[in-house]
Amino acid sequence: MHKLVCAALALAAGPALAAGIEITVAGEGANGVIAIDLYEDIAPGHAERITTLAAEGAYDGVAFHRVMDGFMAQTGDVQHANINAYNGRMVGTGGSKYDNLPAEISDRSFERGIVGMARSSELDSANSQFFIMFEPKPHLNGLYTVVGEVTSGMDVVDAIKLGRGGNGAVIGQPDAMMQVTVTD
């Protein structure tokens, strides 16, 4: 009983998870603010990772490096996609200084405005990258972690500079998350 009470007190004393993030986007295509509500209830580990990286400033200046018309806009490669040190050959392969996360699969559908965690072919490989859906894509359901949804600024998402080719790689100067702040 004593251990249970101590564990409950320790959890209560820990930092509360924030409700979301605001992304200030700038570039050739998009300029404005995207507000995202994070789902701490269905993806607590991923929501915590995003808020941690945002609070540290790790997402500031990170490009939308993979943008596919009718599909999604991907960002969050803090290792290789900062616009001040953009590594076009490696962009999209990096993560953060933290370990990869185990998947938190839910029954939420990948609809317009849903935010999902990007990963490699391994289920438990999400780290810092995430994507925002332009349109519903049910084939992603049950395969990727849904971490949140856009609550305002879908017009900004829709204006993000599109990539080319089958992988949606952005050519030239990509639009970027100039500042990402944690909201309550």
Coordinates of N, CA and C in Angstrom, one line a residue, residues 14-184:
G14 N 4.9 15.1 -10.8 CA 5.6 15.3 -12.1 C 5.0 16.3 -12.9
P15 N 5.7 16.7 -14.0 CA 5.1 17.8 -14.8 C 3.9 17.3 -15.6
A16 N 2.9 18.2 -15.7 CA 1.7 17.9 -16.4 C 2.0 18.0 -17.9
L17 N 1.4 17.1 -18.7 CA 1.6 17.2 -20.1 C 0.8 18.4 -20.6
A18 N 1.4 19.1 -21.6 CA 0.7 20.2 -22.2 C -0.4 19.7 -23.2
A19 N -1.3 20.6 -23.5 CA -2.4 20.2 -24.3 C -2.1 20.2 -25.8
G20 N -1.0 21.0 -26.2 CA -0.7 21.0 -27.6 C 0.5 21.9 -27.9
I21 N 0.6 22.2 -29.2 CA 1.7 23.1 -29.7 C 1.1 24.0 -30.7
E22 N 1.8 25.2 -30.9 CA 1.5 26.1 -32.0 C 2.8 26.2 -32.8
I23 N 2.6 26.1 -34.1 CA 3.8 26.1 -35.1 C 3.6 27.3 -35.9
T24 N 4.6 28.2 -35.9 CA 4.7 29.4 -36.8 C 5.5 28.9 -38.0
V25 N 4.8 28.9 -39.1 CA 5.4 28.5 -40.4 C 5.7 29.7 -41.3
A26 N 6.9 29.6 -42.0 CA 7.2 30.6 -42.9 C 7.9 29.9 -44.1
G27 N 7.8 30.6 -45.3 CA 8.4 30.1 -46.5 C 7.8 30.6 -47.7
E28 N 8.1 29.9 -48.9 CA 7.6 30.3 -50.2 C 6.1 30.0 -50.3
G29 N 5.7 29.0 -49.6 CA 4.3 28.6 -49.8 C 3.4 29.0 -48.6
A30 N 3.8 28.6 -47.4 CA 2.9 28.8 -46.2 C 3.5 29.9 -45.3
N31 N 2.7 30.7 -44.7 CA 3.0 31.7 -43.7 C 1.9 31.8 -42.8
G32 N 2.1 31.5 -41.5 CA 1.0 31.6 -40.5 C 1.2 30.6 -39.4
V33 N 0.2 30.4 -38.6 CA 0.3 29.6 -37.4 C -0.7 28.4 -37.5
I34 N -0.1 27.2 -37.1 CA -0.9 26.0 -37.0 C -1.0 25.6 -35.6
A35 N -2.2 25.4 -35.1 CA -2.4 24.9 -33.7 C -2.8 23.5 -33.7
I36 N -2.1 22.7 -32.9 CA -2.3 21.3 -32.8 C -2.7 20.9 -31.4
D37 N -3.7 20.1 -31.2 CA -4.1 19.5 -29.9 C -3.5 18.1 -29.9
L38 N -2.7 17.9 -28.9 CA -2.0 16.6 -28.8 C -2.9 15.6 -27.9
Y39 N -2.9 14.4 -28.3 CA -3.7 13.3 -27.6 C -2.9 12.6 -26.5
E40 N -2.8 13.3 -25.4 CA -2.1 12.6 -24.3 C -2.8 11.4 -23.8
D41 N -4.1 11.3 -24.0 CA -4.8 10.1 -23.6 C -4.5 8.8 -24.4
I42 N -4.3 9.0 -25.7 CA -4.1 7.8 -26.6 C -2.7 7.6 -27.0
A43 N -1.9 8.7 -26.9 CA -0.5 8.6 -27.3 C 0.4 9.4 -26.3
P44 N 0.4 9.1 -25.1 CA 1.1 9.9 -24.1 C 2.6 10.0 -24.3
G45 N 3.2 8.9 -24.7 CA 4.7 9.0 -24.9 C 5.0 9.9 -26.1
H46 N 4.3 9.8 -27.2 CA 4.5 10.6 -28.4 C 4.2 12.1 -28.1
A47 N 3.1 12.3 -27.4 CA 2.7 13.7 -27.1 C 3.8 14.3 -26.2
E48 N 4.3 13.6 -25.2 CA 5.4 14.1 -24.4 C 6.6 14.4 -25.1
R49 N 7.0 13.5 -26.1 CA 8.2 13.7 -26.9 C 8.1 15.0 -27.7
I50 N 6.9 15.2 -28.3 CA 6.7 16.5 -29.1 C 6.8 17.7 -28.3
T51 N 6.2 17.7 -27.1 CA 6.2 18.8 -26.2 C 7.6 19.1 -25.7
T52 N 8.3 18.0 -25.4 CA 9.7 18.1 -24.9 C 10.6 18.8 -25.9
L53 N 10.5 18.3 -27.2 CA 11.3 18.9 -28.2 C 10.9 20.3 -28.5
A54 N 9.6 20.6 -28.5 CA 9.2 22.0 -28.7 C 9.7 22.9 -27.6
A55 N 9.6 22.4 -26.3 CA 10.0 23.3 -25.2 C 11.6 23.5 -25.3
E56 N 12.3 22.5 -25.8 CA 13.8 22.7 -25.9 C 14.2 23.6 -27.1
G57 N 13.2 23.9 -28.0 CA 13.5 24.7 -29.2 C 14.1 23.8 -30.3
A58 N 14.0 22.5 -30.2 CA 14.6 21.6 -31.2 C 13.9 21.7 -32.5
Y59 N 12.6 22.0 -32.5 CA 11.8 22.0 -33.8 C 12.0 23.4 -34.5
D60 N 12.5 24.4 -33.8 CA 12.6 25.7 -34.4 C 13.5 25.7 -35.6
G61 N 13.1 26.1 -36.7 CA 13.9 26.2 -38.0 C 13.9 24.9 -38.7
V62 N 13.1 23.9 -38.4 CA 13.0 22.6 -39.0 C 12.1 22.6 -40.2
A63 N 12.5 22.1 -41.4 CA 11.8 22.2 -42.6 C 10.7 21.1 -42.7
F64 N 9.7 21.4 -43.5 CA 8.7 20.5 -44.0 C 9.4 19.8 -45.2
H65 N 10.0 18.7 -45.0 CA 10.9 18.1 -46.0 C 10.2 17.1 -47.0
R66 N 9.1 16.6 -46.6 CA 8.4 15.7 -47.5 C 6.9 16.1 -47.5
V67 N 6.5 16.6 -48.7 CA 5.1 17.1 -48.8 C 4.5 16.6 -50.0
M68 N 3.4 15.8 -49.9 CA 2.8 15.1 -51.0 C 1.4 15.5 -51.2
D69 N 1.1 16.1 -52.3 CA -0.2 16.6 -52.7 C -1.3 15.6 -52.4
G70 N -2.3 15.9 -51.7 CA -3.4 15.0 -51.5 C -3.1 13.9 -50.4
F71 N -1.9 14.0 -49.8 CA -1.6 13.0 -48.8 C -1.2 13.7 -47.5
M72 N 0.1 14.2 -47.3 CA 0.5 14.8 -46.1 C 1.7 15.7 -46.2
A73 N 2.0 16.4 -45.1 CA 3.2 17.2 -45.0 C 4.0 16.7 -43.8
Q74 N 5.2 16.4 -44.0 CA 6.1 15.8 -43.0 C 7.2 16.7 -42.6
T75 N 7.5 16.7 -41.3 CA 8.5 17.6 -40.7 C 9.0 16.9 -39.4
G76 N 9.9 17.6 -38.7 CA 10.4 17.1 -37.4 C 11.7 16.4 -37.4
D77 N 12.4 16.4 -38.5 CA 13.8 15.8 -38.5 C 14.7 16.8 -37.9
V78 N 14.9 16.8 -36.6 CA 15.7 17.8 -35.9 C 17.2 17.6 -36.2
Q79 N 17.5 16.4 -36.6 CA 19.0 16.1 -36.8 C 19.5 16.6 -38.2
H80 N 18.6 16.5 -39.2 CA 19.1 16.8 -40.6 C 18.3 17.9 -41.3
A81 N 17.2 18.4 -40.8 CA 16.3 19.2 -41.6 C 16.2 20.7 -41.1
N82 N 17.2 21.1 -40.3 CA 17.2 22.5 -39.9 C 17.6 23.3 -41.1
I83 N 16.8 24.4 -41.4 CA 17.1 25.1 -42.6 C 18.4 25.8 -42.6
N84 N 19.0 26.0 -41.5 CA 20.3 26.6 -41.4 C 21.5 25.7 -41.6
A85 N 21.2 24.4 -41.6 CA 22.2 23.3 -41.9 C 21.5 22.2 -42.6
Y86 N 20.7 22.5 -43.6 CA 19.9 21.5 -44.3 C 20.8 20.5 -45.0
N87 N 20.6 19.2 -44.7 CA 21.4 18.2 -45.4 C 20.4 17.4 -46.3
G88 N 20.3 17.8 -47.5 CA 19.3 17.2 -48.4 C 19.5 15.8 -48.6
R89 N 20.7 15.3 -48.5 CA 20.9 13.8 -48.7 C 20.4 13.0 -47.5
M90 N 20.5 13.6 -46.4 CA 20.1 12.8 -45.1 C 18.8 13.2 -44.6
V91 N 18.2 14.3 -45.1 CA 16.9 14.8 -44.5 C 15.9 13.7 -44.6
G92 N 15.2 13.5 -43.5 CA 14.1 12.5 -43.3 C 14.6 11.2 -42.7
T93 N 15.9 11.1 -42.5 CA 16.5 9.9 -41.9 C 16.8 10.1 -40.4
G94 N 16.7 11.4 -39.9 CA 17.2 11.7 -38.6 C 16.1 11.7 -37.5
G95 N 16.5 11.8 -36.3 CA 15.6 11.9 -35.2 C 16.1 12.9 -34.2
S96 N 16.0 12.6 -33.0 CA 16.5 13.5 -31.9 C 17.5 12.8 -31.1
K97 N 17.9 13.5 -30.0 CA 18.9 12.9 -29.1 C 18.2 11.8 -28.2
Y98 N 17.0 11.6 -28.3 CA 16.2 10.7 -27.5 C 16.1 9.3 -28.2
D99 N 15.8 8.3 -27.4 CA 15.6 7.0 -28.0 C 14.3 6.9 -28.8
N100 N 14.1 6.0 -29.7 CA 12.9 5.8 -30.4 C 11.8 5.4 -29.4
L101 N 10.6 5.6 -29.9 CA 9.4 5.3 -29.0 C 8.7 4.1 -29.5
P102 N 8.1 3.3 -28.5 CA 7.2 2.2 -28.9 C 5.9 2.8 -29.4
A103 N 5.4 2.1 -30.4 CA 4.2 2.6 -31.1 C 3.0 2.6 -30.1
E104 N 2.1 3.6 -30.3 CA 0.9 3.7 -29.4 C -0.3 3.8 -30.4
I105 N -0.6 2.6 -30.9 CA -1.6 2.5 -32.0 C -3.0 2.6 -31.3
S106 N -3.9 3.3 -31.9 CA -5.2 3.5 -31.4 C -6.2 3.3 -32.5
D107 N -7.5 3.5 -32.2 CA -8.5 3.3 -33.2 C -8.9 4.6 -34.0
R108 N -8.1 5.7 -33.7 CA -8.3 7.0 -34.4 C -8.0 6.8 -35.9
S109 N -8.8 7.4 -36.7 CA -8.6 7.3 -38.2 C -7.7 8.4 -38.7
F110 N -7.0 8.1 -39.7 CA -6.2 9.2 -40.4 C -7.1 10.0 -41.3
E111 N -7.6 11.0 -40.8 CA -8.5 11.9 -41.5 C -7.8 13.3 -41.8
R112 N -8.4 14.1 -42.5 CA -7.8 15.5 -42.8 C -7.5 16.1 -41.4
G113 N -6.3 16.7 -41.3 CA -5.9 17.4 -40.1 C -5.3 16.5 -39.0
I114 N -5.4 15.2 -39.1 CA -4.8 14.4 -38.1 C -3.3 14.4 -38.2
V115 N -2.6 14.4 -37.0 CA -1.2 14.4 -36.9 C -0.7 13.0 -36.5
G116 N 0.2 12.4 -37.3 CA 0.7 11.1 -37.1 C 2.2 11.1 -36.9
M117 N 2.7 10.1 -36.2 CA 4.2 10.0 -36.0 C 4.8 9.3 -37.2
A118 N 5.8 9.9 -37.8 CA 6.5 9.2 -38.9 C 7.5 8.2 -38.3
R119 N 7.7 7.1 -39.0 CA 8.6 6.0 -38.6 C 9.2 5.3 -39.8
S120 N 10.2 4.5 -39.5 CA 10.7 3.6 -40.6 C 9.8 2.4 -40.7
S121 N 10.3 1.4 -41.4 CA 9.5 0.2 -41.6 C 9.3 -0.6 -40.3
E122 N 10.1 -0.2 -39.2 CA 9.9 -0.9 -37.9 C 8.8 -0.1 -37.1
L123 N 7.9 -0.9 -36.6 CA 6.8 -0.3 -35.9 C 7.2 0.7 -34.7
D124 N 8.2 0.3 -34.0 CA 8.6 1.0 -32.8 C 9.8 1.9 -33.1
S125 N 9.7 2.7 -34.2 CA 10.9 3.5 -34.6 C 10.6 5.0 -34.7
A126 N 9.4 5.4 -34.2 CA 9.1 6.9 -34.2 C 10.0 7.6 -33.2
N127 N 10.4 8.8 -33.6 CA 11.3 9.6 -32.7 C 10.8 11.0 -32.6
S128 N 11.1 11.8 -33.6 CA 10.8 13.2 -33.6 C 9.9 13.7 -34.8
Q129 N 9.9 12.9 -35.8 CA 9.2 13.4 -37.1 C 7.7 13.1 -37.0
F130 N 7.0 14.0 -37.5 CA 5.5 13.8 -37.6 C 5.0 14.4 -38.9
F131 N 3.7 14.0 -39.2 CA 3.1 14.4 -40.5 C 1.7 14.9 -40.2
I132 N 1.2 15.8 -41.0 CA -0.1 16.3 -41.0 C -0.9 15.9 -42.2
M133 N -2.0 15.3 -42.1 CA -2.8 14.8 -43.2 C -3.5 15.9 -44.0
F134 N -3.4 15.9 -45.3 CA -4.2 16.8 -46.2 C -5.6 16.2 -46.4
E135 N -5.6 14.8 -46.6 CA -6.9 14.1 -46.9 C -6.9 12.8 -46.1
P136 N -8.1 12.2 -45.9 CA -8.2 10.9 -45.3 C -7.4 9.8 -46.0
K137 N -6.7 9.0 -45.3 CA -6.0 7.9 -45.8 C -6.1 6.7 -44.9
P138 N -7.3 5.9 -45.1 CA -7.6 4.8 -44.2 C -6.5 3.7 -44.2
H139 N -5.7 3.6 -45.2 CA -4.7 2.5 -45.3 C -3.6 2.7 -44.2
L140 N -3.6 3.9 -43.6 CA -2.6 4.1 -42.5 C -3.2 3.7 -41.1
N141 N -4.5 3.6 -41.0 CA -5.2 3.2 -39.7 C -4.6 2.0 -39.2
G142 N -4.2 2.0 -37.9 CA -3.7 0.9 -37.2 C -2.2 0.6 -37.4
L143 N -1.6 1.4 -38.3 CA -0.2 1.1 -38.6 C 0.8 2.2 -38.0
Y144 N 0.2 3.4 -37.8 CA 1.0 4.5 -37.3 C 0.3 5.1 -36.1
T145 N 1.1 5.7 -35.2 CA 0.6 6.4 -34.0 C -0.1 7.7 -34.4
V146 N -1.3 7.9 -34.0 CA -2.0 9.2 -34.1 C -1.7 9.9 -32.9
V147 N -1.1 11.1 -33.0 CA -0.6 11.9 -31.8 C -1.4 13.1 -31.6
G148 N -2.2 13.6 -32.6 CA -3.0 14.8 -32.4 C -3.8 15.2 -33.6
E149 N -4.3 16.4 -33.6 CA -5.0 17.0 -34.7 C -4.9 18.5 -34.8
V150 N -5.0 19.0 -36.0 CA -4.9 20.5 -36.2 C -6.3 21.0 -35.7
T151 N -6.2 22.0 -34.9 CA -7.5 22.7 -34.4 C -7.7 24.0 -35.1
S152 N -6.6 24.6 -35.6 CA -6.7 25.8 -36.5 C -5.5 25.9 -37.3
G153 N -5.6 26.5 -38.5 CA -4.5 26.7 -39.4 C -4.4 25.7 -40.5
M154 N -5.5 25.0 -40.8 CA -5.4 24.1 -41.9 C -5.1 24.8 -43.2
D155 N -5.5 26.1 -43.3 CA -5.2 26.9 -44.5 C -3.7 27.0 -44.6
V156 N -3.0 27.1 -43.5 CA -1.5 27.2 -43.5 C -1.0 25.9 -44.0
V157 N -1.5 24.8 -43.4 CA -1.0 23.4 -43.8 C -1.2 23.3 -45.4
D158 N -2.4 23.6 -45.8 CA -2.7 23.5 -47.3 C -1.8 24.3 -48.2
A159 N -1.2 25.3 -47.6 CA -0.3 26.2 -48.4 C 1.2 25.8 -48.4
I160 N 1.6 24.8 -47.6 CA 2.9 24.3 -47.5 C 3.5 23.9 -48.9
K161 N 4.7 24.4 -49.2 CA 5.3 24.1 -50.5 C 5.3 22.6 -50.7
L162 N 4.8 22.2 -51.9 CA 4.7 20.8 -52.2 C 6.1 20.3 -52.7
G163 N 6.3 19.0 -52.4 CA 7.4 18.3 -53.0 C 7.1 17.7 -54.3
R164 N 8.1 17.0 -54.9 CA 8.0 16.4 -56.2 C 8.3 14.9 -56.1
G165 N 7.9 14.2 -57.1 CA 8.2 12.8 -57.2 C 7.5 11.9 -56.3
G166 N 7.8 10.6 -56.3 CA 7.1 9.6 -55.6 C 7.2 9.7 -54.1
N167 N 8.3 10.4 -53.6 CA 8.6 10.5 -52.2 C 8.2 11.9 -51.7
G168 N 7.8 12.8 -52.5 CA 7.4 14.1 -52.1 C 8.5 15.0 -51.6
A169 N 9.8 14.7 -52.0 CA 10.9 15.6 -51.5 C 10.8 17.0 -52.0
V170 N 11.0 17.9 -51.1 CA 10.8 19.3 -51.4 C 12.2 19.8 -52.1
I171 N 12.0 20.4 -53.3 CA 13.2 20.9 -54.0 C 13.4 22.4 -53.7
G172 N 14.6 22.8 -53.6 CA 14.9 24.2 -53.3 C 14.7 24.5 -51.8
Q173 N 14.3 25.7 -51.5 CA 14.1 26.2 -50.1 C 12.7 25.7 -49.6
P174 N 12.7 24.8 -48.6 CA 11.4 24.3 -48.1 C 10.8 25.3 -47.1
D175 N 9.5 25.2 -46.9 CA 8.8 25.9 -45.8 C 9.3 25.3 -44.5
A176 N 9.3 26.0 -43.4 CA 9.8 25.5 -42.2 C 9.0 26.0 -41.0
M177 N 9.1 25.2 -39.9 CA 8.6 25.5 -38.6 C 9.6 26.5 -38.0
M178 N 9.3 27.8 -38.1 CA 10.2 28.8 -37.6 C 10.3 28.8 -36.1
Q179 N 9.1 28.6 -35.4 CA 9.0 28.5 -34.0 C 7.9 27.6 -33.6
V180 N 8.2 26.7 -32.6 CA 7.2 25.8 -32.1 C 7.1 26.0 -30.6
T181 N 5.9 26.4 -30.1 CA 5.7 26.6 -28.7 C 4.7 25.7 -28.1
V182 N 4.8 25.4 -26.9 CA 3.9 24.5 -26.1 C 2.8 25.3 -25.6
T183 N 1.6 24.8 -25.8 CA 0.4 25.5 -25.3 C -0.3 24.7 -24.2
D184 N -1.1 25.3 -23.4 CA -1.9 24.7 -22.3 C -3.2 24.1 -22.8

